[in-house]
Amino acid sequence: MLRRLSLRLVLAVALLWAAGSLGFVMTQLAPGDAALADVGPGAVEAREALRARLGLDAPLSVRYQRWLTGVVQGSLGHSVLFERPVVDVLRERMVNTAALALAALLVGSLLGVPLGVYSGTHPSAIGTRCIRGASALFVSIPSLLLALVLVLVSARTGWLPVGGMTGAAAASSLLGLIIDRLSHLTVPALALALPLAAMLEHTQAQAMADVSSMRVIDGARARGLSRRAAVWRHAWPLSLGTVLPVYGVLAGSLFGGAVAVEAVTAWPGLGRLMLDAVRARDAALLAGAAMTATALLAVITQGIEALAAWRDPRTGTDA
Amino acid sequence: MASTRPPRFLLTVLLIAAVAGTAYLLWRDVRPAAPPQVPGATDGPPARGGRLVVGLRSEPRSFNRHVAAAAFTDVFTHLTQARLVRIHRQTGELEPLLAESWTIAPDGHHFTLQLRRNVQWSDGTPFTADDVVFSVEAAFDPALKSVLAASLRVDGQPWEVRALDTHSVALAFAAPFGPGLRLLDLLPVLPKHRLEAARRDGTWATAWNPATPPAEIAGLGPFQLAGYEPGQRVVLTRNPHYWRTAPDGAALPYLDEVVLEIATDASTELLRLQTGQLDMLQQALRAEDVATLQPQVDSGAVSLVDLGVSTDPDAFVFNLRPEFWARDPRAPWATSRALRQALSHAVNREQLANAVFLGEAVPVWGPVTPGNTRWFSPNVPRYAPDPARARALLASVGLEQRDDDPWLEDTAGRDARLSVLTFRGGTQLERALAFVREAAAAIGVALDPVPLETNALIERMVTGDFESLFFSYSTSDLDPALTRDFWLSSGSSHLWHMAQPAPATAWEAEIDRLMARQASTTDEAERVRLFAEVQRVLAEEVPVLYFVAPRLSMGVGRRVRQLSPSVLRPHLLWAADSIGVTP
């Protein structure tokens, strides 16, 4: 057990190093630099001074060594774009992305799981056909496109704000603040949640069909339970062995989708931060964001794996 | 027993009807239409109070104009700082601001400025001549390397400045300078009491950065920084000590608050304007955006504000650095004037304006457009669409049809082919380039586009690593003496061959000579005559091809009142103290 944990820890550190290094080096190799973006092409002296201040006049190997030394010592460096420590910027954005991802996960689960249970246990109902059709639609639409459609719908209807995380006017009460946040969260969360719900529905339906074939429901009903109780109390828990591991995969696609959705909906999260960092050639910020996203993904994947192992100890062994 | 469940086909029909109904509702914009806009209502009397919400495409990098040249810093400076004088963006006239009067010595380059009394910084500290001296010295301090220094120097020299008393300043340029005190429009006056320590202890570059607490940033402009939420917005509130008043004596500014909402995506920003989340954008609309906004314009929710003809035409730049072409056998024709003039003859500018800008553009043959009414010269060589003349010019440098492909070849059989760098994602620019490529192909010249991200393109331009490039740039000032960086062969914005130690060609030496005379005389008529000559020489040599200058318009929400639109940036916020909104 200890050996296994150690191995995973080493792998996690290697993954973080690879993600950060790749982000840092690729940004530094791209043409143009932060000084150019800041002072423009005309002011030559000011640009050279800024390059020197930011350390951009040193060779790439020296810049990389400085950055890596900082990381080993616990510092992710200084953001050129925000003129602040990278850690401070990441802390703010991580919370925003986490809020968005959790909301999407919650909405996706609340939609996908019950619909999957229904369609898995009512294979020939017309409702199931509708659900399957919608699932097929949302699974095949990328989050970026869905975000654009939702933004367009919001714009045409005026029902929801089309960008940002909060309104320009400060909320005057707690209730107003909550409503403001929720209204801004709806579009990006739905853009991520609907494909997620479709995938969950599909997996859950398959798992329920498999469990149903084990005559679990018939047995429970023979003992006097209603059909609904038999499904939810006996069949559904058994299906989780198949559904829970899928969350690990979904977490990955969630982060991938978040980059595009955050850009379209102006949600100030890690994904949009990475885009801004690339545009501004902020190597330390991009490396830090890549490492944070990798770490978050690793933690979520491991957490889900642990949950699945707890649910079914057979899935936790290496054998 | 008969079934009570509805037949399946009925449910299916109902489902389809529901989906179709919802789609129809969304298609026909379910929002209630606003009352039709009264023509000219945006010029109505402003109400005091309210919040103006404006789009912002980038995160702030610095609040100090001496440190950053980015668009945000320029806008922020207009909103929060003041200058000694300003050039009225509509009339072009010089207006007194912090300097309420001045005298000019007979030599034309010594000035005495009388400063406005009873003016306070936004933190309540009195404004004095020491602040002016501090600001000028900061601009030219070699240790601070201000981004403004190059534009402010006269004859390559810094200004001399000294305080005569608490409210008068003596200012001297190294030589007579055509624009005279108009140069002061470029220099925001900064608070000595807030920034002197940073100048002294070497933290100038990071003072007033986005992490600086708003209370530490003081200004003499209509607004003051109240907060910055990274990734979301910059909030500015009324400066309680602002010193300007309206002609009727009302205190300015009218607005309580200006909010700059950050959205780096242009389409999202436009949608936010359509939905009323933004009152205005900072960028002029693209031709296709005007069509997108039409329903809102028709319903009165948005007004289109005409700015006039842009002063920033598109530019097709040829690389004329000898060192770039030194080992390239194409050099004789690739750097020839004949090729440049042939391409100019190949493009039908009227058709380009119609096809790409939907008619909202005017043909141009030089960098100074009709939008720059004071300096535009119509008497420059024009290149009428003439494919036959273009082919004859190409033949004069050995480019002729020598095989079966559509391209001309030089005497060694190499295709007449150039790569063209351009901005990735600039839809209007990309479509214009597609038009130019077709026109060039019609005379047998192949142009291979290379779309690059902005930063990468500028890097290639600055290092001279390109064969040609097609882009659009912002003119920083309309007065040619203030854009010498572009005209002079030694300039760092002399696009086709930057920072030459000595003029590489006779015509560049001629332009240098004319520009030096133009900048050093204070005789306005003579300046206009000399600059018309500069424009003629450039149009003959065409190191840069100019095709069209778009007519600019901006989308503004119906709440906004009393705008003073200008073709210069910032188009609307340069006079933010006069803008109001209806509650």
XYZ file of N, CA and C in Angstrom, chain A residues 30-51 53 78 80-84 92-93 96 124-126 129-130 148 151-170 181 184 263-268 272 276 278-281, chain B residues 8-9 11-12 15 25-32 51 53 59-62 66-70 142 144-150 153 205-206 209-211 228-233 235 257 259 261-265 268 271-272 274-275 277 452-453 455-462 485 492-493 498:
432
model
N 7.564 31.061 -27.981
C 6.654 31.724 -28.933
C 7.200 33.107 -29.277
N 7.017 33.549 -30.525
C 7.521 34.880 -30.891
C 6.796 35.992 -30.140
N 7.507 37.083 -29.877
C 6.925 38.196 -29.119
C 7.146 37.969 -27.635
N 7.151 39.046 -26.873
C 7.267 38.880 -25.432
C 6.421 39.919 -24.702
N 6.407 39.767 -23.379
C 5.534 40.619 -22.567
C 5.900 42.090 -22.712
N 7.180 42.386 -22.883
C 7.608 43.784 -22.988
C 7.011 44.436 -24.231
N 6.941 43.686 -25.300
C 6.392 44.196 -26.550
C 4.913 44.527 -26.386
N 4.203 43.615 -25.681
C 2.772 43.826 -25.469
C 2.536 45.048 -24.587
N 3.443 45.315 -23.668
C 3.247 46.379 -22.686
C 3.543 47.773 -23.228
N 4.669 47.920 -23.879
C 5.086 49.275 -24.270
C 5.032 49.495 -25.765
N 4.740 48.478 -26.550
C 4.591 48.661 -27.987
C 5.931 48.689 -28.703
N 5.880 48.724 -30.041
C 7.109 48.622 -30.815
C 7.932 49.912 -30.867
N 7.265 51.061 -30.613
C 7.941 52.333 -30.815
C 8.983 52.691 -29.769
N 8.634 52.534 -28.489
C 9.509 52.993 -27.412
C 10.617 51.968 -27.155
N 11.691 52.082 -27.907
C 12.747 51.066 -27.869
C 13.422 51.011 -26.501
N 13.807 52.188 -25.990
C 14.523 52.215 -24.705
C 13.656 51.651 -23.588
N 12.398 52.092 -23.558
C 11.489 51.620 -22.505
C 11.284 50.111 -22.628
N 11.225 49.624 -23.857
C 11.006 48.187 -24.052
C 12.198 47.377 -23.557
N 13.393 47.860 -23.874
C 14.590 47.142 -23.428
C 14.702 47.171 -21.905
N 14.317 48.324 -21.308
C 14.362 48.424 -19.848
C 13.391 47.440 -19.214
N 12.210 47.331 -19.823
C 11.209 46.404 -19.288
C 11.669 44.954 -19.464
N 12.279 44.678 -20.594
C 12.801 43.316 -20.827
C 13.824 42.954 -19.752
N 14.017 44.309 -16.730
C 13.345 44.182 -15.427
C 12.651 42.840 -15.291
N 6.350 35.486 -10.555
C 5.617 36.748 -10.569
C 4.923 36.890 -11.919
N 3.647 38.689 -15.011
C 3.915 39.923 -15.750
C 2.607 40.633 -16.063
N 1.592 39.849 -16.342
C 0.300 40.400 -16.754
C -0.391 41.137 -15.614
N -0.346 40.564 -14.426
C -1.070 41.158 -13.302
C -0.158 41.866 -12.309
N 1.152 41.810 -12.536
C 2.116 42.426 -11.625
C 1.880 41.960 -10.186
N 1.597 40.687 -10.032
C 1.361 40.124 -8.700
C 1.968 38.739 -8.660
N -7.322 33.125 -6.700
C -8.625 33.737 -7.053
C -9.304 32.961 -8.175
N -8.533 32.681 -9.211
C -9.136 32.065 -10.393
C -9.541 30.618 -10.137
N -12.935 30.424 -8.722
C -13.971 30.670 -9.728
C -14.198 29.454 -10.610
N -38.387 1.027 -23.538
C -39.209 1.228 -24.735
C -40.199 2.390 -24.598
N -40.078 3.157 -23.522
C -41.024 4.270 -23.328
C -40.699 5.421 -24.277
N -41.715 6.217 -24.612
C -41.476 7.353 -25.523
C -40.566 8.398 -24.865
N -37.084 7.582 -25.522
C -36.631 7.968 -26.872
C -36.270 9.456 -26.909
N -37.119 10.249 -26.246
C -36.810 11.690 -26.205
C -35.487 11.927 -25.487
N -21.794 29.124 -26.992
C -22.157 30.174 -27.948
C -23.668 30.224 -28.158
N -25.316 31.609 -25.036
C -25.080 33.058 -24.953
C -26.011 33.789 -25.926
N -26.155 33.205 -27.115
C -27.023 33.814 -28.124
C -28.480 33.813 -27.652
N -28.895 32.688 -27.076
C -30.273 32.601 -26.564
C -30.475 33.640 -25.454
N -29.490 33.747 -24.568
C -29.602 34.728 -23.474
C -29.692 36.140 -24.033
N -28.879 36.382 -25.073
C -28.883 37.728 -25.659
C -30.224 38.036 -26.308
N -30.787 37.062 -26.996
C -32.041 37.319 -27.720
C -33.218 37.444 -26.759
N -33.164 36.659 -25.675
C -34.300 36.693 -24.753
C -34.136 37.765 -23.677
N -32.865 38.043 -23.341
C -32.618 38.980 -22.250
C -32.893 38.369 -20.888
N -33.038 37.050 -20.853
C -33.359 36.396 -19.584
C -32.160 36.319 -18.644
N -31.000 36.136 -19.232
C -29.811 35.956 -18.406
C -28.683 36.848 -18.913
N -27.767 37.252 -18.032
C -26.609 38.021 -18.499
C -25.728 37.152 -19.396
N -25.077 37.772 -20.375
C -24.329 36.974 -21.350
C -22.826 36.918 -21.068
N -22.393 37.449 -19.997
C -20.972 37.344 -19.713
C -20.631 37.882 -18.352
N -19.460 37.485 -17.847
C -18.990 37.960 -16.553
C -19.437 37.063 -15.423
N -18.967 37.394 -14.226
C -19.302 36.582 -13.062
C -20.247 37.326 -12.122
N -20.188 38.657 -12.205
C -21.103 39.479 -11.400
C -21.529 40.677 -12.239
N -22.594 41.332 -11.827
C -23.062 42.519 -12.536
C -22.209 43.734 -12.194
N -22.294 44.762 -13.049
C -21.494 45.963 -12.829
C -21.934 46.698 -11.558
N -23.226 46.612 -11.242
C -23.722 47.286 -10.044
C -23.544 46.376 -8.830
N -23.041 46.931 -7.752
C -22.861 46.131 -6.548
C -24.229 45.767 -5.971
N -25.109 36.310 -8.688
C -24.113 35.261 -8.961
C -24.739 34.098 -9.728
N -25.446 34.849 -13.396
C -24.238 34.847 -14.223
C -23.670 33.439 -14.384
N -13.807 31.479 -21.841
C -13.432 32.527 -22.795
C -14.682 33.151 -23.419
N -15.639 32.303 -23.782
C -16.842 32.804 -24.458
C -17.732 33.594 -23.500
N -17.804 33.128 -22.259
C -18.735 33.765 -21.319
C -18.044 34.760 -20.385
N -16.779 35.053 -20.670
C -16.012 36.017 -19.856
C -16.023 35.633 -18.380
N -15.976 34.342 -18.097
C -15.930 33.873 -16.705
C -14.470 33.890 -16.248
N -14.172 34.628 -15.195
C -12.762 34.784 -14.815
C -12.196 33.578 -14.070
N -9.745 30.890 -18.760
C -9.555 32.203 -19.390
C -8.204 32.796 -19.011
N -5.349 34.285 -21.473
C -4.769 35.622 -21.283
C -3.252 35.534 -21.112
N -1.242 33.257 -22.307
C -0.611 32.962 -23.595
C -0.509 34.237 -24.422
N -1.608 34.995 -24.480
C -1.613 36.224 -25.280
C -0.561 37.214 -24.773
N -0.438 37.293 -23.436
C 0.485 38.282 -22.858
C 1.893 37.724 -22.738
N 2.112 36.466 -23.161
C 3.418 35.805 -23.047
C 3.888 35.787 -21.591
N -48.990 7.434 -29.357
C -47.608 7.909 -29.392
C -47.398 9.011 -30.413
N -48.093 8.891 -31.554
C -47.849 9.900 -32.591
C -48.308 11.281 -32.133
N -48.209 12.363 -28.987
C -47.157 12.871 -28.104
C -45.976 13.403 -28.906
N -45.649 12.657 -29.964
C -44.521 13.090 -30.809
C -44.806 14.432 -31.463
N -44.588 17.148 -28.938
C -43.185 17.418 -28.612
C -42.523 18.291 -29.676
N -39.943 31.421 -30.595
C -39.904 32.494 -29.595
C -38.505 33.073 -29.479
N -37.511 32.168 -29.469
C -36.135 32.641 -29.339
C -35.707 33.411 -30.576
N -36.175 32.951 -31.737
C -35.772 33.591 -32.984
C -36.313 35.013 -33.069
N -37.544 35.179 -32.644
C -38.129 36.514 -32.789
C -37.913 37.350 -31.523
N -36.795 37.262 -30.934
C -36.410 38.161 -29.848
C -37.584 38.539 -28.941
N -37.713 37.849 -27.843
C -38.894 38.023 -27.001
C -38.807 39.247 -26.090
N -37.677 39.943 -26.143
C -37.574 41.095 -25.262
C -38.500 42.222 -25.721
N -39.086 42.934 -24.799
C -39.939 44.044 -25.218
C -39.105 45.111 -25.918
N -24.308 55.565 -13.647
C -23.131 54.738 -13.913
C -23.040 54.455 -15.408
N -21.269 52.034 -18.148
C -20.562 50.752 -18.209
C -19.966 50.590 -19.610
N -6.713 43.204 -19.593
C -6.495 43.464 -18.170
C -5.568 44.677 -18.039
N -5.759 45.482 -16.973
C -4.813 46.579 -16.764
C -3.424 46.043 -16.425
N -2.389 46.672 -17.005
C -1.015 46.256 -16.693
C -0.342 47.298 -15.809
N -0.734 48.559 -16.000
C -0.185 49.617 -15.163
C -1.155 50.784 -15.205
N 3.481 56.648 -17.940
C 4.913 56.663 -18.240
C 5.469 55.250 -18.366
N 4.756 54.283 -17.805
C 5.275 52.914 -17.745
C 4.716 52.033 -18.859
N 3.465 52.243 -19.244
C 2.835 51.367 -20.238
C 2.162 52.175 -21.336
N 2.255 51.635 -22.546
C 1.631 52.314 -23.690
C 0.351 51.608 -24.113
N -0.062 50.607 -23.343
C -1.236 49.809 -23.727
C -2.493 50.693 -23.769
N 16.513 59.527 -17.485
C 17.023 58.338 -18.184
C 16.888 57.066 -17.357
N 14.309 56.270 -15.546
C 12.919 55.794 -15.535
C 12.489 55.227 -16.883
N 13.165 55.672 -17.938
C 12.859 55.183 -19.295
C 11.357 55.232 -19.595
N 10.807 56.408 -19.502
C 9.373 56.590 -19.766
C 9.041 56.231 -21.211
N 7.889 55.589 -21.409
C 7.462 55.250 -22.771
C 7.071 56.507 -23.552
N 6.913 57.631 -22.840
C 6.540 58.873 -23.511
C 7.739 59.665 -23.999
N 8.923 59.340 -23.486
C 10.098 60.183 -23.722
C 10.353 60.427 -25.207
N 10.316 59.359 -26.009
C 10.652 59.504 -27.436
C 9.708 60.471 -28.136
N 10.449 64.391 -26.920
C 11.696 65.105 -27.201
C 11.533 66.030 -28.411
N 8.850 51.616 -11.902
C 8.225 50.734 -12.892
C 7.072 49.924 -12.313
N 7.122 49.668 -11.010
C 6.052 48.859 -10.417
C 5.094 49.694 -9.562
N 0.891 49.804 -10.027
C 0.564 48.625 -10.821
C -0.798 48.093 -10.355
N -1.338 47.054 -10.988
C -2.693 46.613 -10.640
C -2.864 46.172 -9.184
N -1.753 45.889 -8.498
C -1.879 45.475 -7.102
C -1.863 46.663 -6.153
N -10.355 47.368 -8.554
C -10.041 46.533 -9.710
C -10.307 45.085 -9.323
N -11.226 44.452 -10.016
C -11.503 43.034 -9.792
C -10.903 42.285 -10.975
N -9.769 41.589 -10.765
C -9.089 40.944 -11.883
C -10.036 40.046 -12.676
N -9.967 40.176 -13.971
C -10.797 39.352 -14.844
C -12.219 39.859 -14.973
N -12.583 40.870 -14.205
C -13.977 41.332 -14.247
C -14.120 42.803 -14.608
N -13.580 43.686 -13.786
C -13.827 45.097 -14.065
C -12.877 46.025 -13.306
N -13.313 49.773 -11.594
C -14.374 50.702 -11.193
C -13.760 52.066 -10.859
N -20.077 57.230 -11.627
C -19.216 56.056 -11.713
C -19.006 55.652 -13.172
N -17.620 52.206 -15.074
C -17.176 50.818 -14.874
C -16.638 50.291 -16.197
N -15.799 47.116 -17.967
C -16.059 45.669 -17.853
C -15.101 44.911 -18.766
N -14.343 43.993 -18.184
C -13.333 43.272 -18.958
C -13.962 42.080 -19.673
N -13.860 42.063 -20.998
C -14.274 40.904 -21.797
C -13.333 40.844 -22.985
N -12.452 39.871 -22.983
C -11.420 39.854 -24.018
C -11.956 39.382 -25.362
N -13.159 38.791 -25.364
C -13.731 38.294 -26.615
C -14.632 39.364 -27.239
N -18.485 38.480 -27.555
C -19.190 38.546 -26.272
C -19.443 40.002 -25.892
N -22.344 41.320 -27.837
C -23.609 40.806 -27.300
C -24.010 41.542 -26.021
N -23.012 41.881 -25.220
C -23.311 42.595 -23.976
C -23.826 44.004 -24.266
N -25.586 44.618 -26.995
C -26.938 44.369 -27.509
C -27.937 44.159 -26.372
N -27.475 43.506 -25.297
C -28.397 43.199 -24.201
C -28.474 44.318 -23.167
N -26.059 45.252 -21.204
C -25.114 45.100 -20.093
C -23.977 46.106 -20.206
N -0.717 35.557 -38.158
C 0.020 35.411 -36.901
C -0.747 36.098 -35.782
N -0.549 35.599 -34.600
C -1.119 36.235 -33.411
C -0.410 37.592 -33.225
N 1.057 39.530 -31.000
C 2.383 39.684 -30.404
C 3.475 39.159 -31.335
N 3.180 38.031 -31.976
C 4.162 37.414 -32.870
C 4.393 38.294 -34.093
N 3.310 38.889 -34.609
C 3.453 39.738 -35.793
C 4.282 40.981 -35.478
N 4.022 41.588 -34.320
C 4.775 42.793 -33.963
C 6.264 42.456 -33.783
N 6.520 41.301 -33.181
C 7.909 40.866 -32.999
C 8.609 40.753 -34.363
N 7.917 40.131 -35.323
C 8.491 39.954 -36.661
C 8.695 41.325 -37.334
N 7.750 42.230 -37.087
C 7.852 43.553 -37.693
C 9.044 44.322 -37.106
N 9.164 44.286 -35.779
C 10.228 45.033 -35.117
C 11.598 44.487 -35.502
N 8.409 59.417 -35.714
C 8.936 58.053 -35.629
C 8.596 57.257 -36.883
N 11.744 54.512 -35.020
C 11.509 53.111 -34.640
C 10.156 52.617 -35.150
N 9.381 53.490 -35.808
C 8.136 53.042 -36.448
C 8.176 53.284 -37.958
N 13.332 50.123 -40.344
C 13.355 50.883 -39.087
C 14.775 51.282 -38.666
